[in-house]
Amino acid sequence: GENVEQHPSTLSVQEGDSAVIKCTYSDSASNYFPWYKQELGKRPQLIIDIRSNVGEKKDQRIAVTLNKTAKHFSLHITETQPEDSAVYFCAATPLGDSSYKLIFGSGTRLLVRP
Amino acid sequence: DTGVSQDPRHKITKRGQNVTFRCDPISEHNRLYWYRQTLGQGPEFLTYFQNEAQLEKSRLLSDRFSAERPKGSFSTLEIQRTEQGDSAMYLCASSNRTSGSYEQYFGPGTRLTVT
């Protein structure tokens, strides 16, 4: 089955700097890769996603890149702000699995220092 | 609020007791998922429904766990004879596959503590 690895587990950046979180997946059939942000005690919120037919997607300060050959994808946050502090999870779902269940990475705790 | 809702938000129970959680998905969403999240980890898939049919169950879902979605709307997750290892956040998510979307929207979760 699919396995998703995420790193780093913690990331501390200065406000205004960029943050990059990386994930690798094992199942080459995976075709959908969402990123979720989870603040303490709150629900995971979808912040951006990408499908396998796209190499990059951007939404304001957030971008995701996908390298299908290497089976990895990354989240890029530019001009970080204190409110970006949260735990970020990547996930993948395999094309051949009709459930479209999400297989999550273990999370990255991002701290943006003011 | 038209998002996914879950009830209760917190549940403390003694080992051996039964507990039941409820999830109300976004109204037009035909798919409903249950995940379990332990501290410091990402959510892990437990089971999912398409309309009222339960189509897949994870190996994580022992015989003590049962889930239903009787009318294809809300869902319940019951844990019988709870164990301390069941302590976790139980998350529900819904999606609308009929629109071709893969996006899953999560509820706030039910935090279960088994003492």
mmCIF file of C-alpha atoms in Angstrom:
data_model
loop_
_atom_site.group_PDB
_atom_site.id
_atom_site.type_symbol
_atom_site.label_atom_id
_atom_site.label_comp_id
_atom_site.label_asym_id
_atom_site.label_seq_id
_atom_site.Cartn_x
_atom_site.Cartn_y
_atom_site.Cartn_z
ATOM 1 C CA GLY A 1 0.000 0.000 0.000
ATOM 2 C CA GLU A 2 0.829 3.660 -0.196
ATOM 3 C CA ASN A 3 3.291 5.138 2.289
ATOM 4 C CA VAL A 4 3.954 8.865 2.671
ATOM 5 C CA GLU A 5 7.016 10.247 4.393
ATOM 6 C CA GLN A 6 7.227 13.888 5.405
ATOM 7 C CA HIS A 7 10.099 16.047 6.581
ATOM 8 C CA PRO A 8 11.158 17.970 8.470
ATOM 9 C CA SER A 9 9.100 17.141 11.531
ATOM 10 C CA THR A 10 9.650 20.643 12.896
ATOM 11 C CA LEU A 11 10.567 23.850 11.129
ATOM 12 C CA SER A 12 11.253 27.242 12.666
ATOM 13 C CA VAL A 13 11.560 30.307 10.433
ATOM 14 C CA GLN A 14 11.718 34.039 10.902
ATOM 15 C CA GLU A 15 8.668 36.020 9.875
ATOM 16 C CA GLY A 16 9.005 36.994 6.231
ATOM 17 C CA ASP A 17 11.226 34.054 5.328
ATOM 18 C CA SER A 18 10.136 31.115 3.182
ATOM 19 C CA ALA A 19 9.296 27.635 4.438
ATOM 20 C CA VAL A 20 9.529 24.400 2.480
ATOM 21 C CA ILE A 21 8.076 21.063 3.525
ATOM 22 C CA LYS A 22 8.797 17.916 1.527
ATOM 23 C CA CYS A 23 6.969 14.619 1.122
ATOM 24 C CA THR A 24 7.745 11.420 -0.713
ATOM 25 C CA TYR A 25 5.265 8.707 -1.636
ATOM 26 C CA SER A 26 5.719 5.081 -2.549
ATOM 27 C CA ASP A 27 2.824 4.251 -4.884
ATOM 28 C CA SER A 28 3.533 5.530 -8.375
ATOM 29 C CA ALA A 29 -0.203 5.259 -9.113
ATOM 30 C CA SER A 30 -1.023 8.056 -6.677
ATOM 31 C CA ASN A 31 -2.586 10.958 -8.501
ATOM 32 C CA TYR A 32 -3.920 13.436 -5.949
ATOM 33 C CA PHE A 33 -1.819 15.251 -3.361
ATOM 34 C CA PRO A 34 -3.482 17.624 -0.895
ATOM 35 C CA TRP A 35 -1.914 19.651 1.887
ATOM 36 C CA TYR A 36 -3.732 20.308 5.144
ATOM 37 C CA LYS A 37 -3.071 22.862 7.865
ATOM 38 C CA GLN A 38 -4.066 21.967 11.401
ATOM 39 C CA GLU A 39 -3.974 24.528 14.172
ATOM 40 C CA LEU A 40 -3.933 23.344 17.752
ATOM 41 C CA GLY A 41 -7.257 21.784 18.698
ATOM 42 C CA LYS A 42 -8.813 22.463 15.312
ATOM 43 C CA ARG A 43 -9.803 20.467 12.262
ATOM 44 C CA PRO A 44 -7.401 19.846 9.385
ATOM 45 C CA GLN A 45 -8.082 22.431 6.692
ATOM 46 C CA LEU A 46 -7.308 21.912 3.046
ATOM 47 C CA ILE A 47 -4.988 24.694 1.900
ATOM 48 C CA ILE A 48 -3.884 23.549 -1.532
ATOM 49 C CA ASP A 49 -3.844 20.395 -3.638
ATOM 50 C CA ILE A 50 -2.352 19.162 -6.882
ATOM 51 C CA ARG A 51 -3.166 16.413 -9.340
ATOM 52 C CA SER A 52 -0.638 14.257 -11.093
ATOM 53 C CA ASN A 53 -1.131 15.917 -14.471
ATOM 54 C CA VAL A 54 0.134 19.235 -13.079
ATOM 55 C CA GLY A 55 3.696 20.021 -12.018
ATOM 56 C CA GLU A 56 3.079 23.144 -9.979
ATOM 57 C CA LYS A 57 0.167 25.056 -8.492
ATOM 58 C CA LYS A 58 0.181 28.384 -6.726
ATOM 59 C CA ASP A 59 -2.319 30.220 -4.544
ATOM 60 C CA GLN A 60 -1.097 33.576 -3.254
ATOM 61 C CA ARG A 61 1.771 32.822 -0.824
ATOM 62 C CA ILE A 62 1.398 29.060 -1.059
ATOM 63 C CA ALA A 63 2.643 26.801 -3.826
ATOM 64 C CA VAL A 64 2.951 23.075 -4.317
ATOM 65 C CA THR A 65 5.308 21.311 -6.713
ATOM 66 C CA LEU A 66 5.135 17.702 -7.835
ATOM 67 C CA ASN A 67 7.876 15.534 -9.298
ATOM 68 C CA LYS A 68 6.226 12.294 -10.401
ATOM 69 C CA THR A 69 9.468 10.725 -11.559
ATOM 70 C CA ALA A 70 11.054 11.135 -8.156
ATOM 71 C CA LYS A 71 7.721 10.580 -6.371
ATOM 72 C CA HIS A 72 7.964 13.645 -4.237
ATOM 73 C CA PHE A 73 6.006 16.831 -3.721
ATOM 74 C CA SER A 74 6.665 19.953 -1.723
ATOM 75 C CA LEU A 75 4.804 22.795 -0.070
ATOM 76 C CA HIS A 76 6.310 26.259 -0.340
ATOM 77 C CA ILE A 77 5.139 29.137 1.819
ATOM 78 C CA THR A 78 6.607 32.540 1.038
ATOM 79 C CA GLU A 79 6.606 35.677 3.194
ATOM 80 C CA THR A 80 5.646 33.662 6.247
ATOM 81 C CA GLN A 81 3.493 35.245 8.931
ATOM 82 C CA PRO A 82 2.943 34.251 12.570
ATOM 83 C CA GLU A 83 -0.534 32.990 11.673
ATOM 84 C CA ASP A 84 1.091 30.405 9.410
ATOM 85 C CA SER A 85 2.289 28.635 12.571
ATOM 86 C CA ALA A 86 0.538 25.262 12.652
ATOM 87 C CA VAL A 87 1.061 21.604 11.827
ATOM 88 C CA TYR A 88 1.037 20.858 8.102
ATOM 89 C CA PHE A 89 0.194 17.434 6.692
ATOM 90 C CA CYS A 90 0.755 16.161 3.199
ATOM 91 C CA ALA A 91 -1.304 13.294 1.822
ATOM 92 C CA ALA A 92 -1.617 11.116 -1.246
ATOM 93 C CA THR A 93 -4.325 9.006 -2.754
ATOM 94 C CA PRO A 94 -3.693 6.221 -5.256
ATOM 95 C CA LEU A 95 -5.439 6.206 -8.616
ATOM 96 C CA GLY A 96 -6.279 2.529 -8.458
ATOM 97 C CA ASP A 97 -8.013 2.834 -5.111
ATOM 98 C CA SER A 98 -11.647 3.714 -5.699
ATOM 99 C CA SER A 99 -12.020 4.794 -2.086
ATOM 100 C CA TYR A 100 -9.844 7.867 -2.675
ATOM 101 C CA LYS A 101 -8.841 7.559 0.943
ATOM 102 C CA LEU A 102 -6.017 9.845 1.982
ATOM 103 C CA ILE A 103 -2.701 8.472 3.206
ATOM 104 C CA PHE A 104 -1.118 11.137 5.383
ATOM 105 C CA GLY A 105 2.437 11.994 6.267
ATOM 106 C CA SER A 106 3.370 12.396 9.908
ATOM 107 C CA GLY A 107 3.193 16.180 9.868
ATOM 108 C CA THR A 108 5.497 19.192 10.105
ATOM 109 C CA ARG A 109 5.178 21.619 12.966
ATOM 110 C CA LEU A 110 5.915 25.075 11.555
ATOM 111 C CA LEU A 111 6.787 27.900 13.905
ATOM 112 C CA VAL A 112 7.030 31.407 12.472
ATOM 113 C CA ARG A 113 8.949 33.657 14.845
ATOM 114 C CA PRO A 114 7.813 37.302 14.845
ATOM 115 C CA ASP B 1 -22.421 26.505 9.534
ATOM 116 C CA THR B 2 -22.558 24.293 6.463
ATOM 117 C CA GLY B 3 -19.334 22.411 7.197
ATOM 118 C CA VAL B 4 -18.846 18.922 8.608
ATOM 119 C CA SER B 5 -19.948 18.651 12.214
ATOM 120 C CA GLN B 6 -19.193 16.029 14.840
ATOM 121 C CA ASP B 7 -20.693 15.271 18.200
ATOM 122 C CA PRO B 8 -19.572 15.073 20.936
ATOM 123 C CA ARG B 9 -16.384 17.088 20.725
ATOM 124 C CA HIS B 10 -14.934 15.387 23.774
ATOM 125 C CA LYS B 11 -15.693 12.060 25.417
ATOM 126 C CA ILE B 12 -14.128 10.607 28.527
ATOM 127 C CA THR B 13 -15.032 7.027 29.273
ATOM 128 C CA LYS B 14 -13.847 4.189 31.423
ATOM 129 C CA ARG B 15 -12.210 1.158 29.935
ATOM 130 C CA GLY B 16 -14.755 -1.423 28.929
ATOM 131 C CA GLN B 17 -17.557 1.025 28.219
ATOM 132 C CA ASN B 18 -19.160 1.536 24.809
ATOM 133 C CA VAL B 19 -19.095 4.903 23.074
ATOM 134 C CA THR B 20 -20.797 6.263 19.961
ATOM 135 C CA PHE B 21 -19.816 9.268 17.896
ATOM 136 C CA ARG B 22 -21.841 11.078 15.272
ATOM 137 C CA CYS B 23 -20.786 12.847 12.080
ATOM 138 C CA ASP B 24 -22.928 15.101 9.920
ATOM 139 C CA PRO B 25 -21.284 15.652 6.535
ATOM 140 C CA ILE B 26 -21.768 18.539 4.140
ATOM 141 C CA SER B 27 -25.275 17.986 2.791
ATOM 142 C CA GLU B 28 -24.572 17.247 -0.865
ATOM 143 C CA HIS B 29 -21.525 15.078 -0.211
ATOM 144 C CA ASN B 30 -22.027 11.422 -1.043
ATOM 145 C CA ARG B 31 -18.797 10.120 0.495
ATOM 146 C CA LEU B 32 -18.026 10.021 4.183
ATOM 147 C CA TYR B 33 -14.734 8.953 5.755
ATOM 148 C CA TRP B 34 -13.629 8.176 9.285
ATOM 149 C CA TYR B 35 -10.019 8.697 10.343
ATOM 150 C CA ARG B 36 -8.205 8.348 13.641
ATOM 151 C CA GLN B 37 -5.460 10.721 14.718
ATOM 152 C CA THR B 38 -3.136 10.135 17.628
ATOM 153 C CA LEU B 39 -0.919 12.796 19.142
ATOM 154 C CA GLY B 40 1.847 13.901 16.826
ATOM 155 C CA GLN B 41 0.677 11.777 13.911
ATOM 156 C CA GLY B 42 -1.274 12.302 10.721
ATOM 157 C CA PRO B 43 -4.826 11.000 10.420
ATOM 158 C CA GLU B 44 -5.141 7.279 9.622
ATOM 159 C CA PHE B 45 -7.964 5.942 7.484
ATOM 160 C CA LEU B 46 -10.522 3.749 9.240
ATOM 161 C CA THR B 47 -13.479 3.325 6.901
ATOM 162 C CA TYR B 48 -15.597 5.057 4.267
ATOM 163 C CA PHE B 49 -19.121 5.154 2.906
ATOM 164 C CA GLN B 50 -20.477 5.970 -0.478
ATOM 165 C CA ASN B 51 -24.034 6.986 0.244
ATOM 166 C CA GLU B 52 -25.254 4.349 2.727
ATOM 167 C CA ALA B 53 -22.851 1.595 1.636
ATOM 168 C CA GLN B 54 -19.736 0.935 3.684
ATOM 169 C CA LEU B 55 -17.237 0.045 0.981
ATOM 170 C CA GLU B 56 -13.914 -0.331 2.768
ATOM 171 C CA LYS B 57 -12.621 -0.928 6.267
ATOM 172 C CA SER B 58 -9.027 -0.576 7.357
ATOM 173 C CA ARG B 59 -7.233 -3.342 9.204
ATOM 174 C CA LEU B 60 -7.016 -0.781 12.008
ATOM 175 C CA LEU B 61 -10.749 -1.228 12.496
ATOM 176 C CA SER B 62 -11.015 -4.117 14.920
ATOM 177 C CA ASP B 63 -14.210 -6.076 15.518
ATOM 178 C CA ARG B 64 -14.988 -3.737 18.403
ATOM 179 C CA PHE B 65 -15.532 -0.899 15.948
ATOM 180 C CA SER B 66 -18.652 -0.525 13.855
ATOM 181 C CA ALA B 67 -19.821 2.285 11.639
ATOM 182 C CA GLU B 68 -23.117 3.021 9.969
ATOM 183 C CA ARG B 69 -24.603 5.552 7.620
ATOM 184 C CA PRO B 70 -28.216 4.398 7.525
ATOM 185 C CA LYS B 71 -29.760 6.934 5.162
ATOM 186 C CA GLY B 72 -26.687 8.123 3.380
ATOM 187 C CA SER B 73 -26.575 11.285 5.456
ATOM 188 C CA PHE B 74 -25.129 11.276 8.993
ATOM 189 C CA SER B 75 -22.866 8.496 10.202
ATOM 190 C CA THR B 76 -22.128 6.929 13.564
ATOM 191 C CA LEU B 77 -18.979 5.227 14.777
ATOM 192 C CA GLU B 78 -19.345 2.923 17.756
ATOM 193 C CA ILE B 79 -16.538 1.471 19.815
ATOM 194 C CA GLN B 80 -17.440 -1.401 22.076
ATOM 195 C CA ARG B 81 -15.480 -2.425 25.180
ATOM 196 C CA THR B 82 -13.139 0.539 24.886
ATOM 197 C CA GLU B 83 -9.442 0.090 25.617
ATOM 198 C CA GLN B 84 -6.866 2.688 26.577
ATOM 199 C CA GLY B 85 -5.305 2.311 23.156
ATOM 200 C CA ASP B 86 -8.517 3.667 21.632
ATOM 201 C CA SER B 87 -7.731 7.107 23.057
ATOM 202 C CA ALA B 88 -7.359 9.373 20.032
ATOM 203 C CA MET B 89 -9.043 12.060 17.975
ATOM 204 C CA TYR B 90 -11.680 10.584 15.680
ATOM 205 C CA LEU B 91 -12.127 12.679 12.567
ATOM 206 C CA CYS B 92 -14.861 12.552 9.992
ATOM 207 C CA ALA B 93 -14.497 13.912 6.477
ATOM 208 C CA SER B 94 -16.808 14.173 3.514
ATOM 209 C CA SER B 95 -16.399 14.633 -0.202
ATOM 210 C CA ASN B 96 -18.525 14.979 -3.307
ATOM 211 C CA ARG B 97 -17.293 12.445 -5.839
ATOM 212 C CA THR B 98 -20.291 12.969 -8.097
ATOM 213 C CA SER B 99 -18.814 16.347 -8.980
ATOM 214 C CA GLY B 100 -15.469 14.733 -9.772
ATOM 215 C CA SER B 101 -13.822 16.323 -6.762
ATOM 216 C CA TYR B 102 -11.209 14.578 -4.664
ATOM 217 C CA GLU B 103 -11.339 17.192 -1.914
ATOM 218 C CA GLN B 104 -12.138 15.982 1.567
ATOM 219 C CA TYR B 105 -13.428 18.362 4.205
ATOM 220 C CA PHE B 106 -12.893 17.483 7.812
ATOM 221 C CA GLY B 107 -15.017 17.935 10.883
ATOM 222 C CA PRO B 108 -13.627 19.228 14.189
ATOM 223 C CA GLY B 109 -13.217 15.702 15.544
ATOM 224 C CA THR B 110 -14.220 13.864 18.675
ATOM 225 C CA ARG B 111 -11.445 13.504 21.213
ATOM 226 C CA LEU B 112 -11.813 10.221 23.079
ATOM 227 C CA THR B 113 -10.032 9.604 26.354
ATOM 228 C CA VAL B 114 -10.277 6.121 27.834
ATOM 229 C CA THR B 115 -9.313 5.972 31.499
#
